[in-house]
């Protein structure tokens, strides 16, 4: 807690470094952490849970969940950490359901001119049996350090599954970077090894709740996340959730207009402030 | 002796007048209210608030409604939420059931109402009845008073070992003004209540704490002079007369009373529950004017208050002038006597404590205007607090924003409304020219098996209020921000999962934290009731707070989190109808930057309760072993009516108690309780004036209630 005295400093763009320090102090590796987060504003509103949920943005976390997407669709996502431009992440993705399963591609970009991370991914998901689905994604990471320091490149993959235990209960699990490259050679940019397991339970037509546990090799402890979504006529969505180790509380709202989904979310941290997030998904219904 | 005589005469007149009305036969109540219904909440209060030891205020309503059960089809249904027996969602569910299916004719029907759990039903069963609700009848005063019940309660309590505060004779007390008890080691309590259907009430509560002077003995002149300033008998006396529903007067009280409005942010003088295992019940249900029956000596108003009601409008006005205990500072150059702070213990045992007694007069006056229509309520409170001695400025940085001076104005607006399936509540309050403090929350009923509560609070560090007690981690309503999230899931009718997460931060310094700090609290509880005679629950609770940590060099202190993990498993099993076995295993793990402590406690209860037998008995044997004070374990214990015991067990030792209740003569109940704690690891218990030489501490309680 050596940096506690910085907690009350107003957080604006020029203080980005302070925030990076504080994040490092709380044993958060900012790098890579942010590129694991663009899971869509729906997930962000539900305490950043996604492993047992299904939908478009599962392309970025537990791809098994995207096997349920029926239409060719495209989406964009924008999130800004603590309302600061340099700490924003932009994402774009497309999904194409074929008779062999759902294919997808995504690009995520975090940072600004002096530091950035980019992630390019190709994903594939399909049903293995009526209640079991699985997904896989190949990721290419690029980290750029300003003008003179060059960049790092990394290749890795992630895997996930989802199993419908009953009509209302779904179990999901996923791993990211299960074979860390750092085992084989020295790298400046180390990707974390992450695994998650969670359940989603549908209480009624309009209420969905989910709980999951995440273990990130770069963090000191397990993270327990919980979230829920309440829908009215399957058109308006109200979401809330929390994460225990990050000490976040989230709130979100969604609106579905024929082929267009609009989701917004805010992730609230007691000390660091609010991180807004917005995502749009358009399905072409080919 | 003179004041004693005066009180007794006055009191006898009141009692005789009331008794002269012919009293009708009473329903017999074989079961007493189990204080245990509130055990969890009281355990929580005890751990956060060591000052208030009398929780009988909270129990009053339970005792009343146990004798006058609420008809589930009647207009008093909402009272069950106030009593924390049901949450709001369950109330809505019952209401819509009645609307669709007609009145509930049997309590067995409740089981089939969505959202009702076995656990709720067990809690409820003692306080409700089914069937056609009684029509409200206008009754004459004479009839009403005939229906009234009088209730005398007298209690004696004493620690049996010699406490060092009594060792030095009072004559030499001035040598050690803070650690010699002038009085006798007995604690005496007397309470009288007359209650006619909650519409007309009279109450008297008097108390003498252990160590306080009961009757003046042969003290030295200087001590006698000191005692002259304060009434010799009794040390504490509280009384009230209360009426309700008389024409336009909704409620009126003369004497001692409490005020409870909104969410407790502007004005709330009584006790309030914080976060507990009832995770979805954080909303406050203010009762407005409420007579004071407790023996907490510094937490109520004295004067008069009235609430008028006309259609949907309510108007409350009150005036109070009461003497409080406060620590006077020596007069400064301008001859102004300032005080350093209010005392809340209510003890007047030593010279120092007697000097503080009644040294400050606080005058409070103001009112509330409220509008209520169906499920929509809005109220505006305004009041003025004046002190006859100003509170001194404290130079400690953490007290920079604390109230000082002798006058304080508070106002606030509270709202409470419901848009199915969500109920909203909140309050905004401020001092003139100051930053507003706010609290806002929702109770939701999203599915018949899922209830959720969200609550956000933001109390700026310069919000100043004396009589407030809103939801929060710290005891004063300032310098706190936080979000509370609570849920309750009925996985099956008998299996409940509930929990909360509370993240908070303190933007300014606190005592023991020389920097802005924060913390979090989580609770997860599973209740399972597999059968009529078996139930158990498992609870996990985690709290983290940041506190000063001095590094080994001691140059500067930094904040370090201190974590407390608590695990508890409690099982209740009734092998026969007359015997209940209950046991609890609790494990605590405490860690901060320097130390790690573990605590362990196990107890076994035996409760005998046979129908038609005048005897009831409870016996507990507990073993505990904790690494120190930080890993202490609070355990709620059964006790005589209106008295409470929640010892904090620490160190290594055993604790046991035996509680007997006898009700062999009609209208009379007698309680007898003996308890003892034996330590295996020490030869002296406690410190200072309270210390005992030896390894055991025992207490005896006798109580007699006469109710007719």
Coordinates of C-alpha atoms in Angstrom, one line a residue, chain A residues 1 7-8 201 203 207 228 230 240 242 244 247 249 270, chain B residues 446 449-450 452 481 483 485 489 505 507 520 522 546 559:
Chain A
X1 CA 0.0 0.0 0.0
X7 CA -5.3 7.7 -4.3
X8 CA -6.9 11.1 -4.0
X201 CA -28.3 -20.0 -14.3
X203 CA -34.1 -18.2 -13.1
X207 CA -33.5 -13.2 -15.3
X228 CA -26.9 -10.8 -13.6
X230 CA -32.7 -8.7 -16.3
X240 CA -25.2 -5.5 -12.7
X242 CA -19.1 -7.3 -9.3
X244 CA -14.1 -9.3 -5.7
X247 CA -12.9 -4.5 -6.2
X249 CA -18.9 -3.0 -9.3
X270 CA -14.0 2.8 -5.5
Chain B
X446 CA -36.7 -9.9 -10.4
X449 CA -36.5 -17.0 -6.4
X450 CA -34.0 -14.2 -6.7
X452 CA -31.4 -8.4 -5.0
X481 CA -18.4 6.2 0.1
X483 CA -21.5 0.4 -2.9
X485 CA -24.7 -5.4 -3.3
X489 CA -31.5 -17.0 -3.9
X505 CA -13.7 4.0 0.9
X507 CA -11.9 9.8 1.4
X520 CA -14.4 -4.4 1.7
X522 CA -18.1 -10.1 1.8
X546 CA -6.7 -0.5 5.9
X559 CA -1.4 1.7 5.4

